Coordinates of C-alpha atoms in Angstrom, one line a residue:
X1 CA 33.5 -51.3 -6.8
X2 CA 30.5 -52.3 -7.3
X3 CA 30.1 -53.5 -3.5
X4 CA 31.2 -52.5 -0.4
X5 CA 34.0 -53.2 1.2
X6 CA 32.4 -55.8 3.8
X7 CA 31.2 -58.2 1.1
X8 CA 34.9 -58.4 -0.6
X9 CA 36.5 -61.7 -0.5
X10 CA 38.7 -62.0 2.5
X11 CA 42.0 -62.4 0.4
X12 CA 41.4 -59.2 -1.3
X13 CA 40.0 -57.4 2.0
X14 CA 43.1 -58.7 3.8
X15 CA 45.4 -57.1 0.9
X16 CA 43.2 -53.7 1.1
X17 CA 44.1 -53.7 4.9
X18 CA 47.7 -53.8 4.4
X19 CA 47.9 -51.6 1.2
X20 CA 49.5 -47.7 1.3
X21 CA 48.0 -46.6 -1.7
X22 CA 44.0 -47.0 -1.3
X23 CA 41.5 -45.7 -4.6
X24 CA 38.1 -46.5 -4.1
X25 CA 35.7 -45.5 -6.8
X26 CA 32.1 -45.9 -7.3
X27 CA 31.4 -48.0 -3.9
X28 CA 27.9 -49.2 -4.0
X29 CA 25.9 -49.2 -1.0
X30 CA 28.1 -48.1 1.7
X31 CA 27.3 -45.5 4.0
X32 CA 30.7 -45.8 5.9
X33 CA 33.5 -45.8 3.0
X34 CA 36.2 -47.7 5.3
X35 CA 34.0 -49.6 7.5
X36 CA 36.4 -52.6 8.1
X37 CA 39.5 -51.0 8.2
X38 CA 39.1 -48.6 11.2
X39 CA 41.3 -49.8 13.6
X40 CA 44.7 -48.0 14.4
X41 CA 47.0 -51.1 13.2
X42 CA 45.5 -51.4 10.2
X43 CA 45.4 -47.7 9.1
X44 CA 48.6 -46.9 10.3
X45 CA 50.8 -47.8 7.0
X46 CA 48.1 -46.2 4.9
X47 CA 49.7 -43.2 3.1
X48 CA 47.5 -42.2 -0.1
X49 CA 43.8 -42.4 0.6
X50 CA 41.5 -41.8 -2.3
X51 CA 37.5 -41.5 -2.4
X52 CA 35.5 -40.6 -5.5
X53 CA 31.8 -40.9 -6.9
X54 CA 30.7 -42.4 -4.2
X55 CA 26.8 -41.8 -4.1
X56 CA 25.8 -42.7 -0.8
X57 CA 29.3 -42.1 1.5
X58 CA 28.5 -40.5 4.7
X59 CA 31.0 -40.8 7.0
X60 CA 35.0 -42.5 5.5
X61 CA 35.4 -43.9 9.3
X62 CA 33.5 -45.1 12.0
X63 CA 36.1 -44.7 14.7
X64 CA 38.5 -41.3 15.4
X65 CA 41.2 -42.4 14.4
X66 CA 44.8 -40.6 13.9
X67 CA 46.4 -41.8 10.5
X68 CA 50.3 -41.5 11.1
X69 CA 51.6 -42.0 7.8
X70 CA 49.0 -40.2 5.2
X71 CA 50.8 -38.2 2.9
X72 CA 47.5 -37.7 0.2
X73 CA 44.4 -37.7 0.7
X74 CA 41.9 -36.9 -2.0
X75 CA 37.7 -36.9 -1.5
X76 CA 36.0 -36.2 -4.8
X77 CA 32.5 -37.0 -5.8
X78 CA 30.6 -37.7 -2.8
X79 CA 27.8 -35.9 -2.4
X80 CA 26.2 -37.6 1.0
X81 CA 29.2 -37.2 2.9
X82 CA 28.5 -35.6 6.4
X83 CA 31.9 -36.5 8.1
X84 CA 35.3 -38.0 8.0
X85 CA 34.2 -40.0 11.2
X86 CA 30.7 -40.8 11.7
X87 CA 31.0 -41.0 15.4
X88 CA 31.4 -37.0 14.9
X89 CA 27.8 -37.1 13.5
X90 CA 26.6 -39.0 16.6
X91 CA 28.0 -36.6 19.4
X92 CA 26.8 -33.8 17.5
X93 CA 23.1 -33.9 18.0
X94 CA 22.7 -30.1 19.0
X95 CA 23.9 -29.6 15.3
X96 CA 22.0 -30.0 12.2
X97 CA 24.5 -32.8 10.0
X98 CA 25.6 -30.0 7.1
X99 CA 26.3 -27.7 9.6
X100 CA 29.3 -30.6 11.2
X101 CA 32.9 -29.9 10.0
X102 CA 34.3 -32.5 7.4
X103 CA 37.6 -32.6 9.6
X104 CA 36.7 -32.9 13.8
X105 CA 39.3 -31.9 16.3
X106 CA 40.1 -35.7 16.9
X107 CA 41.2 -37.0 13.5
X108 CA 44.4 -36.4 13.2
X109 CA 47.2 -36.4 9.8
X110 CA 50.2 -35.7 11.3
X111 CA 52.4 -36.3 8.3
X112 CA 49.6 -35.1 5.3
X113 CA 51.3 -33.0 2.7
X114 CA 48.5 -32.9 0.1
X115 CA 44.4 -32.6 0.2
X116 CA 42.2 -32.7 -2.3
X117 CA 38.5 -31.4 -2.0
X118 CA 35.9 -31.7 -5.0
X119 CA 32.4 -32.3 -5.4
X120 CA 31.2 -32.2 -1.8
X121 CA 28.3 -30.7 -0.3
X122 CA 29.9 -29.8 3.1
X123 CA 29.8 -26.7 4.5
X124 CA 32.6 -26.4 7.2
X125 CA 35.7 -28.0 6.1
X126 CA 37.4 -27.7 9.6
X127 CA 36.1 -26.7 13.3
X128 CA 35.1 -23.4 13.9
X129 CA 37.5 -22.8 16.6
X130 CA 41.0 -24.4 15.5
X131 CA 43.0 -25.2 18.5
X132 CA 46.6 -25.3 18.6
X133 CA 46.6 -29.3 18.4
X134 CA 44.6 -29.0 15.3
X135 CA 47.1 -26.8 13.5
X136 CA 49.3 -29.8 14.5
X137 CA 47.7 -31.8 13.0
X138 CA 47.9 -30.4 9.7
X139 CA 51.3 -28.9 9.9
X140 CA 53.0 -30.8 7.3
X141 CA 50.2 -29.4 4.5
X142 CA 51.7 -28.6 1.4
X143 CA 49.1 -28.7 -0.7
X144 CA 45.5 -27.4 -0.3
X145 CA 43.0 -27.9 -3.2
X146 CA 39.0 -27.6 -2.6
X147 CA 37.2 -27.4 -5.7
X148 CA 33.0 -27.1 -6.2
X149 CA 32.0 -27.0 -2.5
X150 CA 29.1 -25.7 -1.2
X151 CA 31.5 -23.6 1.8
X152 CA 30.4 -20.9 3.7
X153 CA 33.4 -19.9 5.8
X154 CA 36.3 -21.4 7.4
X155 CA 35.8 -19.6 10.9
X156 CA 38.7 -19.7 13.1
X157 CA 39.8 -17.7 16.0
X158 CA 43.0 -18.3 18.8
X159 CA 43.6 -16.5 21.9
X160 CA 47.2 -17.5 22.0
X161 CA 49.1 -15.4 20.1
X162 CA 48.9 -12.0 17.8
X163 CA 50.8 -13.1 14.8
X164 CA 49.3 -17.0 13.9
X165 CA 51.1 -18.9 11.1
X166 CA 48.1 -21.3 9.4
X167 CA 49.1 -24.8 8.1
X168 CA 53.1 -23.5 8.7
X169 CA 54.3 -26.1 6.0
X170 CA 51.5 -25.5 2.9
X171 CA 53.0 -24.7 0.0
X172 CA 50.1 -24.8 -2.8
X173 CA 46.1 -23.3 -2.2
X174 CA 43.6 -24.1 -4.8
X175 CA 40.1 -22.8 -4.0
X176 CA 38.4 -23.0 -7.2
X177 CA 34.4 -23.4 -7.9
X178 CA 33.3 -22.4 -4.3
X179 CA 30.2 -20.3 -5.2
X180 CA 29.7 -19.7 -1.8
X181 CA 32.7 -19.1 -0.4
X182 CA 33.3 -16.1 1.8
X183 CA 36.9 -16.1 2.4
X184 CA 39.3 -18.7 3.4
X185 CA 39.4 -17.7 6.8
X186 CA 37.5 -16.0 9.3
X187 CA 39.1 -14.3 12.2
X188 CA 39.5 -11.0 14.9
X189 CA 40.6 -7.6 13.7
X190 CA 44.1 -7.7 15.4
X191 CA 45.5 -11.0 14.2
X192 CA 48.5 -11.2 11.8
X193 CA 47.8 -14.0 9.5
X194 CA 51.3 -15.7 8.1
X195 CA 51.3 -18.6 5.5
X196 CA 55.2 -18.8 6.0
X197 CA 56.3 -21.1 3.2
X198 CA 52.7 -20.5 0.6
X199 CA 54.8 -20.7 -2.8
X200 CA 51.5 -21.0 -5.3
X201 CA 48.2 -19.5 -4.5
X202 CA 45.1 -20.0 -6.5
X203 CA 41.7 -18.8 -6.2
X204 CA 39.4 -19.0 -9.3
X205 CA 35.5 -19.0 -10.1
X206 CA 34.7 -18.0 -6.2
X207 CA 31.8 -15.1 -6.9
X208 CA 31.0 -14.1 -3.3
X209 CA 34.5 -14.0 -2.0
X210 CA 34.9 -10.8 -0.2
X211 CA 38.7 -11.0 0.8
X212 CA 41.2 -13.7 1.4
X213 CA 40.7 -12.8 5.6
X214 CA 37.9 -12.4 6.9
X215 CA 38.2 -9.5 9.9
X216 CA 35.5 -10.2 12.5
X217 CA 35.6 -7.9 16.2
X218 CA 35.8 -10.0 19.4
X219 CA 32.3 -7.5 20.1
X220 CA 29.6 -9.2 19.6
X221 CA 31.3 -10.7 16.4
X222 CA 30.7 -7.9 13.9
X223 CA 32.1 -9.0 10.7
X224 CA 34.2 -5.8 9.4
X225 CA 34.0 -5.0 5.6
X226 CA 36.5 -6.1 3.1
X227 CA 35.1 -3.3 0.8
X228 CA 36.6 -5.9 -2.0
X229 CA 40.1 -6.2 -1.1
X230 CA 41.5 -9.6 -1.3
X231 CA 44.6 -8.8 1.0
X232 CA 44.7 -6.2 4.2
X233 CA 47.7 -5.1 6.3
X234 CA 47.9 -8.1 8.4
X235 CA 48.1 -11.1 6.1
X236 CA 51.9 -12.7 4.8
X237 CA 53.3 -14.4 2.5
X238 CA 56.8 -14.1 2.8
X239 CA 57.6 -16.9 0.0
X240 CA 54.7 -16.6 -2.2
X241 CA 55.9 -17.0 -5.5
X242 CA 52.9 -17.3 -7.9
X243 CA 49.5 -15.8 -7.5
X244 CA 46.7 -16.2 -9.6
X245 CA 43.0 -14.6 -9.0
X246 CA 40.3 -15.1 -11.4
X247 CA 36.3 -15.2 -11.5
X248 CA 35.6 -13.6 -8.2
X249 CA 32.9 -10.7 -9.1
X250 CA 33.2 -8.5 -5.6
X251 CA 36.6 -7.8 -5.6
X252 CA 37.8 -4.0 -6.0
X253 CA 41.7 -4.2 -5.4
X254 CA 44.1 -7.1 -4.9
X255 CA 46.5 -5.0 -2.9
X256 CA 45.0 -2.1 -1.2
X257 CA 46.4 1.1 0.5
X258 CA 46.3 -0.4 4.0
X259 CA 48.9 -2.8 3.1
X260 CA 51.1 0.1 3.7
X261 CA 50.2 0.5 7.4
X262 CA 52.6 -1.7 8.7
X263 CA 55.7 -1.5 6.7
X264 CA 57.3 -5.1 7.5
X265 CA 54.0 -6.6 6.7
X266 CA 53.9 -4.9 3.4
X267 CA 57.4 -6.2 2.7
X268 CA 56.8 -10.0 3.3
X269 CA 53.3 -9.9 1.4
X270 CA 54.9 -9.4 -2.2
X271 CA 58.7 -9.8 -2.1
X272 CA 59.1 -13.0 -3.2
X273 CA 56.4 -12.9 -6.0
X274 CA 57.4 -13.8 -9.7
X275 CA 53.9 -14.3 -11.3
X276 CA 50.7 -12.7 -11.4
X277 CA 48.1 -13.5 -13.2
X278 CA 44.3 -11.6 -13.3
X279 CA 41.5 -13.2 -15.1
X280 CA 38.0 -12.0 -15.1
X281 CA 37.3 -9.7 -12.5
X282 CA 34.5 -7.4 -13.4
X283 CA 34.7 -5.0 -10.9
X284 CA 38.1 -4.4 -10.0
X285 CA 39.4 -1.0 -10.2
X286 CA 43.1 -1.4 -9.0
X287 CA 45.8 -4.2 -8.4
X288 CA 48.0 -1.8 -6.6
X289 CA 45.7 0.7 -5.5
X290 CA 48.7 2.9 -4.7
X291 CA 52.1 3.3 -2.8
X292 CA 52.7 7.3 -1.7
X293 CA 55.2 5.7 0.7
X294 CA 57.3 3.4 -2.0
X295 CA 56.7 0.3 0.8
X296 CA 55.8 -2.4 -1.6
X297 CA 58.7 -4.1 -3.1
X298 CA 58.5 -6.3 -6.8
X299 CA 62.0 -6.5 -7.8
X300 CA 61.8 -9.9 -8.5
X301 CA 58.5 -10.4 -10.7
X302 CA 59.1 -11.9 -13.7
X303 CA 55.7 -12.1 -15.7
X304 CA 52.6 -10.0 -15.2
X305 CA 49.0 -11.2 -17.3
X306 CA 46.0 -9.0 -16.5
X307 CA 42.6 -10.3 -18.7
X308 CA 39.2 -9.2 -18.7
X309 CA 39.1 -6.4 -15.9
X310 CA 36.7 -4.1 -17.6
X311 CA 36.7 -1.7 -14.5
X312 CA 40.4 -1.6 -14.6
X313 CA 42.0 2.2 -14.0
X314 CA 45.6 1.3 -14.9
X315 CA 48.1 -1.6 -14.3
X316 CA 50.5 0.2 -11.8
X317 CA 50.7 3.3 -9.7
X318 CA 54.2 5.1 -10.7
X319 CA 56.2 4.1 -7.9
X320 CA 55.7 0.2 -8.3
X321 CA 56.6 0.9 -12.3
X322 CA 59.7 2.3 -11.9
X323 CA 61.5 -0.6 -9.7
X324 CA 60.3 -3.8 -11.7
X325 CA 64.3 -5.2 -12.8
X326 CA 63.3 -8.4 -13.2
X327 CA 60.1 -8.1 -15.3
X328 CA 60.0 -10.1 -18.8
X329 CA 56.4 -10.7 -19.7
X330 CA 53.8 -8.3 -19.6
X331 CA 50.3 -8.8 -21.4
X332 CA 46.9 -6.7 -20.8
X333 CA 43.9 -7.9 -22.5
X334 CA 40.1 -6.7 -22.7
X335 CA 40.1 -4.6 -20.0
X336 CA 39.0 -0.8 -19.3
X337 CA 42.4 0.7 -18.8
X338 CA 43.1 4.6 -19.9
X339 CA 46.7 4.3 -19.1
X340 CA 49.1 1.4 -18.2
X341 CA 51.0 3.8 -15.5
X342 CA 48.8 6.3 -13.2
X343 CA 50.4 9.5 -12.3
X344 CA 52.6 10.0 -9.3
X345 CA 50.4 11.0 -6.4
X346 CA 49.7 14.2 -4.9
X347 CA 52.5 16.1 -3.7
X348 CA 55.3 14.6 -6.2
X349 CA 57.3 17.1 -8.6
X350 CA 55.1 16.9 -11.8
X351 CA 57.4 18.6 -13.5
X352 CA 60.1 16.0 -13.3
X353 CA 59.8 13.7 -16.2
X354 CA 59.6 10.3 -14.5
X355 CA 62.1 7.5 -15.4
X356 CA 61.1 3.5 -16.4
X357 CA 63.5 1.4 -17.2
X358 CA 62.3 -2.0 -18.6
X359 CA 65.7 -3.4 -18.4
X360 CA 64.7 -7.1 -19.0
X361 CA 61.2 -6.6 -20.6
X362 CA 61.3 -9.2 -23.4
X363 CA 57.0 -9.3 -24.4
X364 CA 55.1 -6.9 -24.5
X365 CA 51.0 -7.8 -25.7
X366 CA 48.0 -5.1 -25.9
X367 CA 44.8 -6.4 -27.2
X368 CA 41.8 -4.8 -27.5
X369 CA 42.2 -2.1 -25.1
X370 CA 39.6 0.5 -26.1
X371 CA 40.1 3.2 -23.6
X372 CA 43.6 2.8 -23.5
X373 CA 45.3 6.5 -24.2
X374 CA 48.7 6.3 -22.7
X375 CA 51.6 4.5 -20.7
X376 CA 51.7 7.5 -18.7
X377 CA 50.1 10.6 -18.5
X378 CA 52.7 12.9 -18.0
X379 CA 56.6 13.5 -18.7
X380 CA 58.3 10.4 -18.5
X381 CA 61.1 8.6 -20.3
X382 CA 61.0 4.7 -21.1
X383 CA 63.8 2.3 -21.6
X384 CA 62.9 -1.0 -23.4
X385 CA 66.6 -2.7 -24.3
X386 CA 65.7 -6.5 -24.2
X387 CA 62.3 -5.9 -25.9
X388 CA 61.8 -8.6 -28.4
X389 CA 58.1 -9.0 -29.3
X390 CA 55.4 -6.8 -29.6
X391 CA 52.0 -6.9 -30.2
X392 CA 49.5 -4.0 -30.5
X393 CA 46.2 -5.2 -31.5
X394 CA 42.8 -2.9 -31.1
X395 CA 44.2 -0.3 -28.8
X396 CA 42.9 2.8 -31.2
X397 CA 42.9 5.6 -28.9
X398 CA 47.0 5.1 -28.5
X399 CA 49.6 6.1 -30.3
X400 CA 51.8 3.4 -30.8
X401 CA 55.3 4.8 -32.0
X402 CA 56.8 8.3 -31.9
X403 CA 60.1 9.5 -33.3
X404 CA 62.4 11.7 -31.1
X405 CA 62.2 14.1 -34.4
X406 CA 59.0 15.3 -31.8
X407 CA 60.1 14.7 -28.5
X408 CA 62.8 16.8 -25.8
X409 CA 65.4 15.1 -25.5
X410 CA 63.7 11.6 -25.5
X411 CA 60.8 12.9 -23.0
X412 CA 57.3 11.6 -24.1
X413 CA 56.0 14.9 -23.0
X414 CA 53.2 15.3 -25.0
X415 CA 50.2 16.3 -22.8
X416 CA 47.4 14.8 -24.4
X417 CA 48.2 11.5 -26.2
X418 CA 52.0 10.3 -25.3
X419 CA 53.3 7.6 -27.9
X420 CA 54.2 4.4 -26.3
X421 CA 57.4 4.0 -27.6
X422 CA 60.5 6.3 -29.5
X423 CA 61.0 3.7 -32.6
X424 CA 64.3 4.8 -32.9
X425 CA 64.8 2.9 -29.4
X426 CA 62.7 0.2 -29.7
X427 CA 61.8 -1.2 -33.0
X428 CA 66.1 -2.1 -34.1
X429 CA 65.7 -5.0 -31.4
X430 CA 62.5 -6.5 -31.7
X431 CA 61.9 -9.5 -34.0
X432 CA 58.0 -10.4 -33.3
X433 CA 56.0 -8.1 -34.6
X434 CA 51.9 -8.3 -34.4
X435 CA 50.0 -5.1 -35.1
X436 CA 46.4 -4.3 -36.5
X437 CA 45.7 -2.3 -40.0
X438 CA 44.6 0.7 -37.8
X439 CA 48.3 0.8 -36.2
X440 CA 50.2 0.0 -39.5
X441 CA 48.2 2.9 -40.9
X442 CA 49.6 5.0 -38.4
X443 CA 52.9 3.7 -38.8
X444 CA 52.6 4.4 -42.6
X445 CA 52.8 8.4 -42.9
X446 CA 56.1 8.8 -43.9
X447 CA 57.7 10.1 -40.6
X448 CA 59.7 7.1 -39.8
X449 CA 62.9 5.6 -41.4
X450 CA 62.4 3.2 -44.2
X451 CA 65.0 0.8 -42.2
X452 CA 62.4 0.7 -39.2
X453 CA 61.8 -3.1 -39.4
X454 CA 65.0 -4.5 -40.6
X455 CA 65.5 -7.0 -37.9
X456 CA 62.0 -8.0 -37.8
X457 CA 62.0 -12.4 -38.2
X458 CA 58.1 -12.8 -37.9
X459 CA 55.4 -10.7 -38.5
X460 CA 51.7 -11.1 -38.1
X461 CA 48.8 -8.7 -39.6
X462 CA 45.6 -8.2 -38.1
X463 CA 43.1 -6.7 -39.6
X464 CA 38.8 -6.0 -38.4
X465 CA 36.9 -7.4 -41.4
X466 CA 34.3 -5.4 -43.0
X467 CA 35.8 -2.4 -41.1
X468 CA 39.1 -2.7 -41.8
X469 CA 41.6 0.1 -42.9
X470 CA 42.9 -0.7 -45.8
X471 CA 46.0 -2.9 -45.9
X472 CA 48.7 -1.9 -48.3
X473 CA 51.1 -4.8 -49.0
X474 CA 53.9 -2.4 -49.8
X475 CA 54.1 -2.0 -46.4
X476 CA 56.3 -5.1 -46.8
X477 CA 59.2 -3.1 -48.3
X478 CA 60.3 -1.9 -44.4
X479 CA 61.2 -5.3 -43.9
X480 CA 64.7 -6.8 -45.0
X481 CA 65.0 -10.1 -43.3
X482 CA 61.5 -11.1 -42.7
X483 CA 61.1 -15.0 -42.8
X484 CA 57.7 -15.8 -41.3
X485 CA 54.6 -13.5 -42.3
X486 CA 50.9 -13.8 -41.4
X487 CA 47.7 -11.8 -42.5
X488 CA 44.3 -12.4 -40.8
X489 CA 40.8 -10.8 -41.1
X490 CA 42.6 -8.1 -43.9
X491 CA 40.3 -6.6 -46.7
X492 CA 43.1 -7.5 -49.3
X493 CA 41.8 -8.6 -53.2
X494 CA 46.2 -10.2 -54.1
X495 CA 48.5 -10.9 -51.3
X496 CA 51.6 -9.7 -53.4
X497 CA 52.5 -6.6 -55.8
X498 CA 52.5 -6.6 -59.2
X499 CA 54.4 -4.9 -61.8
X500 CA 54.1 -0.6 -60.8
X501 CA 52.2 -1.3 -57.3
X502 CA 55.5 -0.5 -55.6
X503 CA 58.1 1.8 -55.5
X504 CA 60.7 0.0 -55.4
X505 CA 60.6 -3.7 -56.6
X506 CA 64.2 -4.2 -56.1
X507 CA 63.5 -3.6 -52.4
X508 CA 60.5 -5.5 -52.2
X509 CA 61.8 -8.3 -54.5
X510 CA 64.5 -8.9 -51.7
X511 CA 62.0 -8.8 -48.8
X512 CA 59.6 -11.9 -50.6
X513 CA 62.9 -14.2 -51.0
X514 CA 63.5 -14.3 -47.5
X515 CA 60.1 -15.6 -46.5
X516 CA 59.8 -18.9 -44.8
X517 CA 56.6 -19.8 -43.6
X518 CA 53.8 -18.5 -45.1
X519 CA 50.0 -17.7 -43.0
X520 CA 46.9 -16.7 -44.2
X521 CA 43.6 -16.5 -42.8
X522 CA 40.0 -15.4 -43.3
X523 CA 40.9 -12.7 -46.6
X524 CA 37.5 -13.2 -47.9
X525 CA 38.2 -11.0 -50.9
X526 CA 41.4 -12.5 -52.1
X527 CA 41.5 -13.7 -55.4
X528 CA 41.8 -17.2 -56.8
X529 CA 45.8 -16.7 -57.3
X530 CA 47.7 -15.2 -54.8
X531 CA 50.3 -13.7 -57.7
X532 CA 50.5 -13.3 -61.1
X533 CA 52.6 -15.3 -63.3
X534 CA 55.5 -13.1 -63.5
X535 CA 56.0 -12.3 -60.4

């Protein structure tokens, strides 16, 4: 609009005033977005509301007003906005304006199931002491989303009760962008936090975010340390289902040892969790830091992606590894690991070879792991029956396959450098295949059976460029039914053998006739022809 709503012919303002779905963008000159439509009859069919790029917005209402049938409401853009209700601005004169909550205790969306926040200057979103009445007022929230905000704290304390459910129907939490952002919430030491029915949590690109809650004692209001834990002991999610962190640089640990203090707690925080995803978090050291007492429960995860967590010690302590029934997907890329397992803790029999059992593990993705040296660094066994596709890619310090013709009985026990798999158990079931030259090298030294690959469908080569080891094609003879076949960054001069370059052209003859699809990609030194004539 390139008005304001005042100036709008009175057909179309009288249609406005009656609409349920309201989208004002780029209104010009108005300091009060919803300046004629503030009385309680006219807002109370309203049910979507949405404001964006609205360069000189202040306040969206002039009156407090409750709106009894907003379902969405969406603010983006507006970078003046003090307010929802500009009357708020008036009483508060002991306040400087960007110190004023967006939401004051006396506007009221009873029946709002989604808000959107992006692009605002505000500081507070809500009150800094949130009543009963104002959780009622937001107790239908299903979706939270506050992007790019300039938000110090959302401070809340309630005398009422020890355990406090927040926004008791909210079922999605974005917080994305908020460079500021301290936590979500701010409150005393001895409260329970419970999000009873959060199913999707979000929090990307937040750099100062110490923790999720914010502890504070009732003393003199002492804010109490995080020390880089996103969760503690007394937050719950009994129905969380997805969780995805990423971008915040002061976080340590995701789920700390403390957890463990109060067993039920513990319990409800990770139960119902399927996916986890980690992204960028340069200083983290642990997701689980560890579980001596076996109280945190995953048995129904389902996909695990860890990226960019340079700090990173390992993936899992032992006693969340070995009860993961329900885990298909699990990919760890660029970060500092040394093993994806960490040893039983102090105490355990290390003489016991521990047991994993992957029953429904279908993906399985290392890349560029440098430090990476083990699964686990001790005696274990590993079970991998469903395992489909694997890819090893830059993880040099790790031996990728072992043979039981070197292990006890199918124990890894070897007590410096533990292979990652037995290939006799693992490699007759898989049918993606991705692996670097330095792996395929290693996989090359005439240990293994020369029927290692035959059920391999697709398989990709990786090589390092310049610095590559050298890629032999007969490599290719392993492979019996291979239909798809890719070579990248590979030091190769002809893609295919030629007459006396294998030893046995029957075999490899075979192999090439069952090629599909064919991929090939930065071999700077291949020749003009990828085969000779009579091949």
């Amino acid at each position: 609009l390139n008005t304001s709503i005042d100036d709008l012919d009175h057909g179309i303002k009288k249609l406005v005033k009656r609409t349920q779905y309201l989208q004002l963008d780029e209104l010009k000159g108005a300091k009060i977005a919803l300046k004629e439509l503030t009385d309680e009859e006219r807002l109370s069919h309203l049910r979507n509301l949405h404001i964006q790029n609205g360069l000189d917005i202040e306040s969206i209402t002039n009156d407090r007003n409750e709106f009894p049938e907003l379902q969405s409401l969406t603010l983006q853009g507006l970078p003046q906005l003090v307010s929802f209700c500009s009357q708020d601005k008036i009483d508060a004169t002991s306040l400087p304006q960007r110190e004023l909550p967006l939401f004051g205790e006396k506007i009221s969306f009873p029946s709002l199931e989604k808000l959107q926040l992006s692009s605002l200057n505000v500081t507070r979103v809500w009150q800094n002491q949130l009543s009963n009445v104002s959780f009622y007022t937001h107790e239908k929230l299903t979706t939270l989303k506050v992007e790019i905000i300039l938000w110090e704290d959302i401070e809340e304390e309630t005398q009422v009760a020890m355990t406090l459910s927040l926004f008791p129907q909210l079922k999605s939490l974005v917080l994305k962008d908020l460079q500021h952002l301290r936590g979500f919430c701010f409150i005393s030491q001895n409260k329970v936090i419970e999000f009873p029915f959060m199913k999707s949590m979000t929090i990307c690109n937040c750099s100062n975010l110490e923790g999720f809650i914010c502890r504070y004692t009732r003393e003199g209001n002492q804010r109490i340390s995080s020390q880089g834990d996103l969760f503690d002991n007394k937050v719950a999610f009994p129905k969380l289902q997805q969780l995805t962190v990423g971008g915040c640089d002061k976080l340590l640990t995701i789920f700390p040892s403390n957890m463990h203090e109060e067993k039920e707690t513990a319990l409800l925080a990770t139960a119902q969790l399927r996916k986890l995803n980690i992204v960028g978090l340069p200083k983290l050291k642990y997701i689980w830091k560890n579980d001596p007492k076996g109280i945190f429960s995953f048995k129904k995860i389902c996909a695990i992606s860890v990226l960019g967590c340079r700090s990173l010690k390992n993936v899992f302590p032992a006693s969340v590894a070995k009860d993961l029934p329900q885990l298909g997907f699990l990919a760890i890329s660029d970060c500092g690991v040394e093993e994806i397992v960490s040893k039983l803790e102090a105490g355990s029999d290390s003489e016991t070879a521990v047991n994993f059992e992957f029953d429904k593990l279908y993906a399985l993705v290392l890349r560029r792991l440098q430090k990476l040296k083990c699964f686990y660094p001790g005696k274990h066994t590993a079970k991998w029956p469903m395992l489909n596709k694997l890819e090893v890619v830059e993880c040099k310090k790790m031996k990728i396959f072992g043979t039981q013709l070197n292990s006890n009985n199918g124990q890894l026990d070897s007590p410096i450098h533990p292979p990652l798999f037995l290939v006799e158990k693992v490699i007759p079931k898989l049918q993606l295949l991705t692996l670097d030259t330095d792996c395929i090298a290693m996989t090359s030294d005439g240990q293994f059976s020369s029927s290692l690959f035959h059920e391999i469908k697709s398989f990709r080569v990786i090589g390092h460029g310049a610095k590559s080891i050298d890629f032999r094609i007969s490599f290719l003879e392993r492979f019996y039914t291979l239909e798809n076949l890719a070579i990248s960054y590979c030091e190769i001069k002809e893609l295919f053998c030629t007459e006396g370059d294998t030893s046995n052209e029957e075999t490899y003859a075979g192999t090439l006739s069952t090629i599909r699809n064919l991929k090939l990609e930065r071999l700077n030194h291949l020749k003009d022809y990828l085969w000779k004539q009579d091949v």
